[in-house]
Coordinates of C-alpha atoms and ligand atoms in Angstrom, one line a residue:
M1 CA -6.2 -13.0 3.4
P2 CA -8.5 -12.8 0.4
T3 CA -8.1 -15.2 -2.3
L4 CA -8.7 -13.3 -5.5
N5 CA -8.3 -14.8 -8.8
S6 CA -6.4 -12.7 -11.2
N7 CA -7.0 -12.1 -14.9
S8 CA -5.3 -14.6 -17.1
N9 CA -1.8 -13.8 -18.3
S10 CA -1.1 -11.3 -15.5
N11 CA 1.1 -11.1 -12.5
P12 CA -1.2 -12.2 -9.7
N13 CA 1.0 -10.5 -7.1
S14 CA 0.3 -7.0 -8.4
L15 CA -2.7 -6.0 -10.2
W16 CA -3.3 -2.3 -10.8
W17 CA -7.1 -2.4 -10.0
R18 CA -6.5 -4.2 -6.7
D19 CA -3.0 -3.2 -5.5
G20 CA -2.8 0.2 -7.1
V21 CA -4.3 3.7 -6.6
I22 CA -6.7 5.0 -9.2
Y23 CA -6.9 8.7 -10.0
Q24 CA -10.0 10.2 -11.7
I25 CA -9.5 12.9 -14.2
Y26 CA -12.3 15.2 -15.4
P27 CA -10.7 16.0 -18.7
R28 CA -12.6 19.3 -19.3
S29 CA -10.9 20.7 -16.2
L30 CA -7.4 19.3 -16.0
A31 CA -5.4 21.3 -18.6
D32 CA -6.2 23.3 -21.7
S33 CA -3.6 23.2 -24.5
N34 CA -5.2 25.4 -27.1
G35 CA -6.8 28.3 -25.2
D36 CA -10.4 27.5 -25.9
G37 CA -11.0 27.3 -22.1
V38 CA -11.7 23.6 -22.1
G39 CA -9.2 20.9 -21.0
D40 CA -8.1 18.5 -23.6
L41 CA -6.0 15.4 -24.4
P42 CA -2.8 17.3 -25.3
G43 CA -3.2 19.2 -22.1
L44 CA -3.5 16.0 -20.2
I45 CA -0.5 14.5 -21.9
G46 CA 1.4 17.5 -20.8
K47 CA 0.5 16.7 -17.2
L48 CA 1.5 13.0 -17.3
D49 CA 4.8 13.6 -15.6
Y50 CA 3.0 15.3 -12.7
L51 CA 0.5 12.5 -12.5
A52 CA 3.2 9.8 -12.5
S53 CA 5.0 11.8 -9.8
L54 CA 2.0 11.2 -7.5
G55 CA 2.7 7.5 -7.6
V56 CA -0.8 6.6 -8.8
D57 CA -1.2 3.5 -11.0
A58 CA -4.2 4.2 -13.2
L59 CA -5.9 7.2 -14.6
W60 CA -9.7 7.0 -15.1
L61 CA -10.9 9.6 -17.6
S62 CA -14.5 10.9 -17.4
P63 CA -16.0 10.5 -20.9
I64 CA -14.1 11.9 -23.8
N65 CA -16.3 10.4 -26.6
K66 CA -18.1 12.6 -29.1
S67 CA -21.0 14.3 -27.4
P68 CA -23.3 17.3 -27.6
M69 CA -22.3 17.8 -23.9
R70 CA -25.7 18.2 -22.4
D71 CA -24.4 16.1 -19.6
F72 CA -20.8 17.0 -20.3
G73 CA -19.8 13.8 -22.0
Y74 CA -22.2 11.4 -20.2
D75 CA -24.4 11.7 -23.3
V76 CA -22.4 10.0 -26.0
S77 CA -23.3 10.6 -29.7
D78 CA -20.5 8.4 -31.1
Y79 CA -18.9 5.7 -29.0
E80 CA -15.9 5.3 -31.4
D81 CA -14.9 8.9 -31.8
I82 CA -13.4 11.5 -29.5
A83 CA -15.1 14.8 -28.9
P84 CA -13.3 17.4 -31.0
V85 CA -13.1 19.7 -28.0
F86 CA -10.8 17.1 -26.4
G87 CA -8.8 16.2 -29.5
S88 CA -8.6 13.3 -31.9
R89 CA -8.2 9.6 -31.9
A90 CA -4.6 10.2 -32.7
D91 CA -4.3 12.2 -29.5
F92 CA -5.9 9.4 -27.6
D93 CA -3.4 6.9 -29.1
T94 CA -0.6 9.2 -28.0
L95 CA -2.1 9.5 -24.5
I96 CA -2.2 5.7 -24.2
A97 CA 1.4 5.3 -25.4
E98 CA 2.8 8.1 -23.2
A99 CA 0.8 6.9 -20.2
H100 CA 2.1 3.4 -20.6
R101 CA 5.6 4.6 -21.0
R102 CA 5.3 6.0 -17.5
G103 CA 3.7 2.9 -16.1
L104 CA 0.2 4.5 -15.9
K105 CA -2.9 2.5 -16.9
I106 CA -5.7 4.2 -18.8
V107 CA -9.3 3.5 -17.7
M108 CA -12.0 4.8 -20.0
D109 CA -15.5 5.8 -18.8
L110 CA -18.0 3.8 -20.8
V111 CA -21.6 5.1 -20.6
L112 CA -23.6 2.1 -21.8
N113 CA -26.9 2.7 -20.0
H114 CA -28.0 5.5 -22.4
T115 CA -26.7 7.5 -25.4
S116 CA -27.3 11.1 -26.4
D117 CA -30.5 11.8 -28.3
E118 CA -28.1 12.9 -31.1
H119 CA -26.6 9.5 -31.5
S120 CA -27.4 8.1 -35.0
W121 CA -28.8 5.0 -33.3
F122 CA -31.5 7.0 -31.5
R123 CA -32.2 9.2 -34.5
E124 CA -32.9 6.1 -36.5
S125 CA -34.8 4.5 -33.7
R126 CA -37.2 7.4 -33.2
S127 CA -37.8 7.8 -37.0
S128 CA -40.4 5.0 -37.3
H129 CA -41.9 1.9 -35.7
S130 CA -40.3 -0.4 -38.3
N131 CA -36.7 0.8 -38.8
P132 CA -33.9 -1.7 -38.0
K133 CA -33.1 0.1 -34.7
A134 CA -36.7 0.6 -33.6
D135 CA -36.2 -1.6 -30.6
W136 CA -32.7 -0.4 -29.6
Y137 CA -34.2 2.0 -27.0
I138 CA -37.0 1.6 -24.5
W139 CA -40.2 2.6 -26.3
R140 CA -43.7 2.2 -24.8
D141 CA -47.2 3.0 -25.8
P142 CA -49.1 5.5 -23.5
A143 CA -51.1 4.2 -20.7
P144 CA -54.8 4.2 -21.5
G145 CA -57.1 7.1 -20.5
G146 CA -56.8 10.8 -20.3
N147 CA -56.7 13.5 -23.0
A148 CA -53.0 14.0 -23.2
P149 CA -50.7 10.9 -23.6
K150 CA -50.1 9.3 -20.2
P151 CA -46.7 7.8 -19.3
P152 CA -46.8 4.0 -19.4
N153 CA -45.9 3.7 -15.7
N154 CA -44.7 5.8 -12.7
W155 CA -40.9 5.5 -13.2
A156 CA -39.1 8.7 -12.5
S157 CA -36.0 10.4 -13.8
V158 CA -33.1 11.0 -11.3
F159 CA -32.9 14.5 -12.7
G160 CA -36.6 15.4 -12.0
G161 CA -40.0 14.5 -13.4
S162 CA -41.1 11.4 -15.2
A163 CA -38.6 9.1 -16.9
W164 CA -40.8 9.0 -19.9
E165 CA -40.7 11.5 -22.7
W166 CA -43.4 11.7 -25.4
D167 CA -42.2 11.4 -29.0
E168 CA -44.6 12.7 -31.7
T169 CA -43.2 10.8 -34.6
R170 CA -43.5 7.4 -33.0
G171 CA -46.6 8.4 -31.0
Q172 CA -44.8 6.6 -28.1
F173 CA -42.8 7.4 -25.0
Y174 CA -39.1 6.6 -24.6
H175 CA -37.4 6.0 -21.3
H176 CA -34.7 8.2 -19.8
M177 CA -33.2 7.7 -16.3
F178 CA -31.4 11.0 -16.6
L179 CA -32.0 14.0 -18.9
K180 CA -34.5 13.6 -21.7
E181 CA -31.6 14.1 -24.0
Q182 CA -30.1 10.8 -22.6
P183 CA -32.5 8.0 -23.8
D184 CA -31.9 4.6 -22.2
L185 CA -30.7 1.8 -24.4
N186 CA -32.7 -1.4 -24.6
W187 CA -30.2 -4.1 -23.4
R188 CA -32.8 -6.8 -24.1
N189 CA -32.4 -6.2 -27.8
A190 CA -29.7 -8.6 -29.0
E191 CA -28.3 -6.3 -31.8
A192 CA -28.1 -3.3 -29.4
R193 CA -26.3 -5.5 -26.9
A194 CA -23.9 -6.7 -29.5
A195 CA -23.2 -3.1 -30.6
L196 CA -22.4 -2.1 -27.0
M197 CA -20.1 -5.0 -26.5
N198 CA -18.3 -4.0 -29.7
T199 CA -17.8 -0.6 -28.2
A200 CA -15.8 -2.2 -25.4
K201 CA -13.9 -4.3 -27.8
F202 CA -13.0 -1.3 -30.0
W203 CA -11.3 0.5 -27.1
L204 CA -9.6 -2.6 -25.7
E205 CA -8.1 -3.0 -29.1
R206 CA -6.8 0.6 -29.0
G207 CA -5.0 -0.3 -25.8
V208 CA -7.1 0.9 -22.9
D209 CA -6.5 -1.0 -19.7
G210 CA -10.0 -1.0 -18.3
F211 CA -13.4 0.7 -18.0
R212 CA -15.3 2.6 -15.5
L213 CA -18.9 1.6 -16.3
D214 CA -21.4 4.4 -15.7
V215 CA -24.5 3.5 -13.6
V216 CA -23.6 -0.2 -14.1
N217 CA -26.6 -1.5 -12.2
A218 CA -29.2 0.4 -14.3
Y219 CA -28.8 -1.3 -17.7
F220 CA -31.9 -3.4 -17.3
K221 CA -35.4 -2.4 -16.4
D222 CA -38.3 -4.7 -15.4
A223 CA -39.4 -6.6 -18.5
L224 CA -43.1 -6.2 -17.4
F225 CA -42.7 -2.4 -16.8
R226 CA -44.4 -2.7 -13.4
D227 CA -44.9 0.5 -11.3
N228 CA -42.5 1.1 -8.5
P229 CA -44.3 1.1 -5.1
A230 CA -44.6 4.4 -3.4
S231 CA -42.4 5.1 -0.3
F232 CA -42.5 7.7 2.4
S233 CA -39.4 9.7 3.1
L234 CA -38.4 12.6 5.3
D235 CA -35.4 13.2 3.0
P236 CA -35.6 16.8 1.6
R237 CA -34.9 15.2 -1.8
A238 CA -38.4 13.6 -1.6
A239 CA -39.6 16.7 -3.3
L240 CA -38.6 14.8 -6.4
P241 CA -40.7 11.8 -7.5
W242 CA -37.6 9.7 -7.8
F243 CA -37.1 9.8 -4.0
R244 CA -40.8 8.9 -3.3
Q245 CA -40.5 5.4 -4.7
R246 CA -39.0 2.0 -3.8
H247 CA -37.0 1.2 -6.9
L248 CA -37.9 -2.4 -7.3
H249 CA -38.2 -2.3 -11.0
D250 CA -36.0 0.2 -12.7
Y251 CA -32.5 -1.0 -11.7
D252 CA -30.6 -3.8 -9.9
Q253 CA -32.5 -6.3 -12.1
P254 CA -31.3 -10.0 -12.3
D255 CA -30.5 -9.8 -16.0
L256 CA -27.3 -7.7 -15.3
H257 CA -25.1 -10.7 -14.5
S258 CA -25.0 -12.0 -18.0
V259 CA -23.7 -8.6 -19.3
Y260 CA -21.0 -8.5 -16.7
R261 CA -19.9 -12.0 -17.6
E262 CA -19.8 -11.2 -21.3
L263 CA -17.8 -8.0 -20.7
R264 CA -15.5 -9.8 -18.3
Q265 CA -14.7 -12.5 -21.0
L266 CA -13.8 -9.7 -23.4
L267 CA -11.4 -8.3 -20.8
D268 CA -9.9 -11.6 -19.7
A269 CA -8.9 -12.4 -23.2
R270 CA -6.2 -9.7 -22.7
P271 CA -3.6 -9.3 -19.9
E272 CA -4.4 -7.4 -16.8
R273 CA -7.6 -5.4 -17.7
G274 CA -10.0 -4.2 -15.1
L275 CA -13.8 -3.5 -14.9
I276 CA -14.9 -0.9 -12.4
G277 CA -18.6 -0.4 -12.0
E278 CA -20.3 2.8 -10.6
I279 CA -23.1 1.6 -8.4
F280 CA -26.1 3.8 -8.7
M281 CA -28.5 4.5 -5.8
T282 CA -27.8 1.2 -4.0
E283 CA -26.3 1.5 -0.6
D284 CA -26.8 -2.1 0.5
P285 CA -23.5 -3.8 -0.2
R286 CA -25.2 -7.3 -0.2
V287 CA -26.9 -6.2 -3.4
F288 CA -23.8 -5.1 -5.3
A289 CA -21.6 -7.9 -3.8
R290 CA -23.4 -10.1 -6.3
Y291 CA -21.9 -8.2 -9.2
L292 CA -18.3 -8.9 -8.2
G293 CA -16.2 -11.9 -8.5
D294 CA -14.0 -14.0 -10.7
D295 CA -16.3 -13.9 -13.7
Q296 CA -18.0 -10.5 -13.3
L297 CA -16.8 -7.0 -12.3
H298 CA -13.4 -6.5 -10.6
L299 CA -14.5 -3.6 -8.5
V300 CA -17.6 -1.5 -7.8
Y301 CA -17.8 1.8 -6.0
D302 CA -20.8 3.2 -4.4
P303 CA -21.4 6.7 -3.1
A304 CA -22.0 5.7 0.5
F305 CA -18.4 6.0 1.9
A306 CA -18.0 9.5 0.3
A307 CA -21.4 10.6 1.6
Q308 CA -20.6 10.1 5.3
P309 CA -20.4 13.1 7.7
W310 CA -17.0 13.7 9.2
L311 CA -17.4 11.3 12.0
P312 CA -15.1 8.2 12.5
R313 CA -18.0 6.0 13.5
S314 CA -19.8 6.7 10.2
F315 CA -16.9 5.7 8.1
Q316 CA -16.2 2.7 10.3
R317 CA -19.8 1.5 9.9
I318 CA -19.7 1.8 6.1
V319 CA -16.4 -0.1 6.0
A320 CA -17.7 -2.8 8.3
E321 CA -20.8 -3.3 6.2
R322 CA -18.7 -3.7 3.1
E323 CA -16.1 -6.0 4.8
A324 CA -19.0 -8.2 5.9
A325 CA -20.9 -8.3 2.6
L326 CA -18.0 -8.5 0.1
G327 CA -16.4 -11.5 1.8
A328 CA -13.1 -13.1 0.8
D329 CA -13.4 -13.1 -3.0
A330 CA -14.5 -9.6 -3.7
W331 CA -12.4 -6.5 -3.2
P332 CA -13.7 -3.2 -1.9
C333 CA -13.2 0.2 -3.5
Y334 CA -13.6 3.6 -1.9
C335 CA -13.6 7.2 -2.9
L336 CA -14.3 10.5 -1.1
S337 CA -14.9 12.8 -4.0
N338 CA -15.8 12.7 -7.7
H339 CA -17.3 15.0 -10.4
D340 CA -20.9 14.6 -9.1
W341 CA -20.6 15.9 -5.5
P342 CA -19.1 19.0 -3.9
R343 CA -15.5 18.1 -2.9
H344 CA -15.0 16.4 0.4
V345 CA -12.7 19.1 1.7
T346 CA -15.6 21.5 1.5
R347 CA -18.2 19.0 2.7
H348 CA -16.2 18.1 5.7
G349 CA -16.2 21.7 6.9
G350 CA -13.6 23.7 5.0
G351 CA -12.2 26.7 7.0
P352 CA -8.8 27.0 8.6
F353 CA -8.5 23.3 9.3
A354 CA -9.4 22.1 5.8
A355 CA -5.8 21.1 4.9
A356 CA -5.3 19.3 8.3
R357 CA -8.6 17.5 8.0
S358 CA -7.9 16.5 4.4
K359 CA -4.7 14.8 5.4
V360 CA -6.6 12.7 7.9
A361 CA -9.1 11.8 5.2
A362 CA -6.3 10.9 2.8
A363 CA -4.6 8.7 5.4
M364 CA -7.9 6.9 5.9
L365 CA -8.6 6.4 2.2
L366 CA -5.1 5.3 1.4
T367 CA -4.8 2.8 4.3
L368 CA -8.1 1.0 4.2
R369 CA -8.5 -2.5 2.7
G370 CA -9.8 -1.7 -0.7
T371 CA -8.7 0.2 -3.8
P372 CA -8.6 4.0 -3.3
L373 CA -10.1 6.2 -6.0
L374 CA -8.7 9.7 -5.9
Y375 CA -10.4 12.7 -7.6
M376 CA -8.1 15.2 -9.3
G377 CA -7.4 18.1 -7.0
E378 CA -8.0 16.3 -3.8
E379 CA -4.2 15.9 -3.5
I380 CA -3.9 19.6 -2.9
A381 CA -7.1 19.9 -0.8
M382 CA -8.7 21.9 -3.5
P383 CA -12.0 23.2 -2.2
S384 CA -15.3 23.5 -4.1
P385 CA -15.9 27.2 -4.8
N386 CA -19.2 28.9 -4.0
L387 CA -20.5 29.4 -7.5
A388 CA -23.2 32.0 -8.0
R389 CA -26.5 30.8 -9.5
H390 CA -25.8 32.5 -12.9
E391 CA -22.4 30.7 -13.1
L392 CA -23.9 27.2 -13.0
I393 CA -24.1 25.3 -16.3
D394 CA -24.9 21.7 -15.4
P395 CA -28.6 21.1 -16.1
P396 CA -29.5 19.3 -12.8
S397 CA -27.4 21.8 -10.8
K398 CA -29.3 24.7 -12.4
R399 CA -32.6 22.9 -11.9
F400 CA -32.1 22.0 -8.2
W401 CA -30.2 25.1 -7.1
P402 CA -29.3 25.6 -4.2
F403 CA -29.8 22.0 -3.1
Y404 CA -27.6 20.3 -5.6
N405 CA -24.3 21.3 -7.2
R406 CA -22.0 19.4 -9.5
D407 CA -20.4 22.3 -11.2
C408 CA -18.5 23.2 -8.0
A409 CA -16.7 19.8 -8.2
R410 CA -15.7 20.5 -11.8
T411 CA -14.0 23.8 -11.7
P412 CA -10.5 23.9 -13.3
M413 CA -7.5 22.2 -11.6
Q414 CA -5.4 24.7 -9.7
W415 CA -1.9 24.5 -11.0
D416 CA -0.5 27.8 -9.9
E417 CA -1.4 31.3 -8.6
S418 CA -1.7 33.0 -12.1
L419 CA -4.9 34.5 -13.4
N420 CA -6.5 31.2 -14.6
A421 CA -4.5 29.0 -12.2
G422 CA -2.3 27.8 -15.1
F423 CA -5.3 25.9 -16.5
T424 CA -5.9 27.9 -19.7
T425 CA -4.8 31.1 -21.5
G426 CA -8.4 31.6 -22.6
K427 CA -11.7 32.0 -20.7
P428 CA -12.2 28.9 -18.6
W429 CA -15.4 27.0 -19.2
L430 CA -16.2 27.2 -15.5
P431 CA -14.8 29.8 -13.1
V432 CA -11.5 29.1 -11.5
G433 CA -11.8 29.0 -7.7
A434 CA -10.5 32.1 -6.0
S435 CA -8.6 29.7 -3.6
H436 CA -6.1 29.0 -6.4
K437 CA -4.0 32.0 -5.2
K438 CA -3.1 30.0 -2.2
I439 CA -4.1 26.4 -3.0
N440 CA -2.3 25.2 -6.1
V441 CA 0.2 22.5 -7.2
A442 CA 3.1 24.9 -7.6
A443 CA 2.9 26.2 -4.1
Q444 CA 2.7 22.8 -2.6
T445 CA 5.4 21.1 -4.7
D446 CA 8.3 22.3 -2.6
D447 CA 6.6 22.5 0.8
P448 CA 7.5 19.3 2.7
N449 CA 4.4 19.7 4.9
S450 CA 2.0 20.2 2.0
V451 CA -1.1 18.1 1.5
L452 CA 0.4 17.2 -1.9
N453 CA 3.5 15.8 -0.4
F454 CA 1.6 14.0 2.3
Y455 CA -0.5 12.2 -0.5
R456 CA 2.8 11.3 -2.2
A457 CA 4.2 9.8 1.0
L458 CA 1.0 7.9 1.7
I459 CA 1.0 6.4 -1.8
Q460 CA 4.6 5.4 -1.5
L461 CA 4.0 3.8 1.9
R462 CA 1.0 1.9 0.6
K463 CA 3.1 0.7 -2.3
A464 CA 5.9 -0.5 -0.1
S465 CA 3.7 -2.2 2.5
P466 CA 2.1 -5.6 1.8
A467 CA -0.1 -5.1 4.9
L468 CA -1.5 -1.8 3.7
R469 CA -2.1 -3.1 0.2
R470 CA -3.5 -6.5 0.9
G471 CA -3.7 -7.2 4.6
S472 CA -6.7 -7.9 6.7
Y473 CA -8.6 -5.0 8.3
R474 CA -9.4 -4.9 12.0
P475 CA -10.9 -1.8 13.8
L476 CA -9.6 -1.3 17.3
I477 CA -12.2 0.9 18.8
E478 CA -15.7 -0.5 18.7
R479 CA -17.6 2.8 18.8
P480 CA -15.2 5.5 17.8
V481 CA -16.1 9.0 18.9
A482 CA -13.2 11.2 17.9
A483 CA -10.4 8.9 16.7
M484 CA -10.4 5.8 14.5
T485 CA -7.7 3.2 14.9
Y486 CA -7.3 0.0 12.9
L487 CA -4.8 -2.8 12.1
R488 CA -3.9 -4.0 8.7
E489 CA -2.1 -7.3 8.9
T490 CA -0.5 -10.0 6.8
D491 CA 1.6 -12.9 8.0
S492 CA 4.7 -10.9 7.8
Q493 CA 3.7 -7.3 8.6
T494 CA 1.3 -5.5 11.0
M495 CA 0.5 -1.8 10.5
L496 CA -1.6 0.4 12.8
V497 CA -3.4 3.4 11.5
A498 CA -4.4 6.1 14.0
L499 CA -6.6 9.0 12.9
N500 CA -7.8 11.9 15.0
F501 CA -10.8 13.5 13.2
F502 CA -11.0 16.6 15.4
G503 CA -9.2 19.7 16.8
H504 CA -8.4 18.4 20.3
D505 CA -6.0 15.8 21.7
V506 CA -7.4 12.3 21.9
T507 CA -5.8 9.3 23.8
V508 CA -6.4 5.9 22.3
P509 CA -5.5 2.4 23.6
M510 CA -2.6 0.7 21.8
P511 CA -2.4 -3.1 21.3
P512 CA 0.7 -4.8 22.8
G513 CA 4.0 -4.6 21.0
Q514 CA 6.6 -2.1 20.0
W515 CA 5.5 0.3 17.3
A516 CA 7.6 2.3 15.0
C517 CA 6.1 5.4 13.4
R518 CA 6.3 5.1 9.6
L519 CA 4.4 8.3 8.6
S520 CA 2.7 11.1 10.5
T521 CA 1.2 14.4 9.9
H522 CA 3.0 15.5 13.0
A523 CA 6.7 15.7 13.2
A524 CA 7.0 14.8 16.9
E525 CA 8.6 11.4 17.6
H526 CA 6.0 9.0 19.0
A527 CA 6.9 6.3 21.5
P528 CA 3.5 4.8 22.2
G529 CA 3.1 2.6 25.2
E530 CA -0.3 1.3 26.4
T531 CA -1.9 4.4 25.1
L532 CA -1.2 6.9 22.3
T533 CA -2.1 10.5 22.5
L534 CA -2.9 12.0 19.1
A535 CA -2.5 15.7 18.5
P536 CA -5.4 17.7 16.9
F537 CA -6.0 16.3 13.3
E538 CA -3.1 13.9 13.6
A539 CA -2.9 10.9 11.3
S540 CA -0.1 8.5 12.1
I541 CA 0.8 5.1 10.7
F542 CA 2.9 2.6 12.7
E543 CA 4.5 -0.7 12.0
R544 CA 4.9 -3.4 14.6
R545 CA 8.6 -4.1 15.2
Ligands
TEU1 O1 -23.9 9.3 -12.2 C1 -25.0 8.6 -11.8 C2 -25.4 9.1 -10.5 O2 -25.6 8.3 -9.6 C3 -25.6 10.5 -10.2 O3 -26.2 11.2 -11.2 C4 -26.2 10.7 -8.9 O4 -27.6 10.5 -9.1 C5 -26.0 12.1 -8.5 O5 -24.7 12.5 -8.6 C6 -26.5 12.3 -7.0 O6 -25.5 12.0 -6.2 C7 -23.3 9.1 -13.4 C8 -22.2 10.1 -13.7 O7 -21.3 10.1 -12.7 C9 -22.9 11.5 -13.8 O8 -22.0 12.5 -14.0 C10 -23.9 11.4 -15.0 O9 -24.6 12.6 -15.1 C11 -24.8 10.2 -14.8 O10 -24.2 9.0 -14.5 C12 -25.6 10.0 -16.1 O11 -24.7 9.4 -17.1

């Protein structure tokens, strides 16, 4: 049983970030209240009853700050304001109050690695060498030699090309890990650092319950600006310079801990707040385990779990690595989808078994030892539509077509079968998936066998079960081929989860004891003995009597 310290002043028996379920909202795509085709805060407020009915505990909102939207909000031009397309600060205050009234926490996305190039800080910084914010971003002189200015080192941008952009006014390069319109902040500058801390303070004072910290392990770069060593890769992504380097010097730097500690102190001064970091490009949990703990981040999530192919052994391996690396005083966190990857329903194969497969995936995500992060729409097994090239609007998706597609994760939420799926009365900012005629919230609400109602039942079961929330995790099949089974145990309760990933029967061994089925995708009454035969795509959860 892990011994986790809680925040001060809170109920240590139930903390939303550890015991709850977090639901990610991409606000542009949830619900549009004013017909401009873009989702907004009043639209979101109108859906709070639905969100509360899922039984989730916290809502993480992708960025809603003022932004020119080159990266759809991950390029902030004013940390203390709300983008007008989403609403006003008053709307945000209403959202907090209405969410809290329903027992829902609000987690804000803070993008502190970079700003928009339209942020007043960057405008000032780039205006001269001597302005007060000259050092707030990462500026470097060109490397010697050559006719044209040469970038200071070989660091690459994730979104293609060099991470260095030439600026005529300063006669220097600035660093950008992402788009050139997203200059990286210089966390080594004390004033910039204080301003960023104030951003967190500002929103805590307005009542937010926590933050999802964008690319949390990228804030610092090597102080000596050393080149990354080259690496060889057969990965098709190695066409990009980013994937032909070992990233020793541009993220996961030792200086990060002091920032996490300072942020954590800000949060711990208030009851039950949570810090969730997005780990960027680091799959080794031993690295990010160091960012967790009583005085640093509460949770981190990495893309590794979500990226697995639909094979039980792949998921089991990822979980085993995290169980081993995180140890007793750090808590895991898993997701299957978010706004950056095609939805898992589609990645896992789609087709006629998509709904059945997605119930198995949900049963896994919601019964593992670790906080589940859901992405809006997965509770109805909403697929990622096939968008035509001309329909793409996300810059990296356009640039790397057909290999990379984030737009297909961001199409509007499918509420009903009407023309725009009940999302907007106007022209939606991204096309509505054609699947909405069949796959939508309205159609699934009254169907007892729907994916939506299975998610609800799973969340309720997790809430009611101490073993599923906090118990130890023990896989029962060493090298699973078709089915994954595991125990979740506390002193007072033992639960067994059995998941058949494929479309044929599978028989698995059962541990001794009498098992009562608590929830199943299949109505048939099970009376497992020494073995249990799972039907195609069956997910069943048992409790030891
Ligand atoms: O994502 C960072 C990140 O890891 C992704 O860009 C990743 O490289 C890509 O999805 C490949 O899987 C965060 C946000 O989630 C993303 O939307 C932003 O574009 C990015 O940071 C920059 O803020």
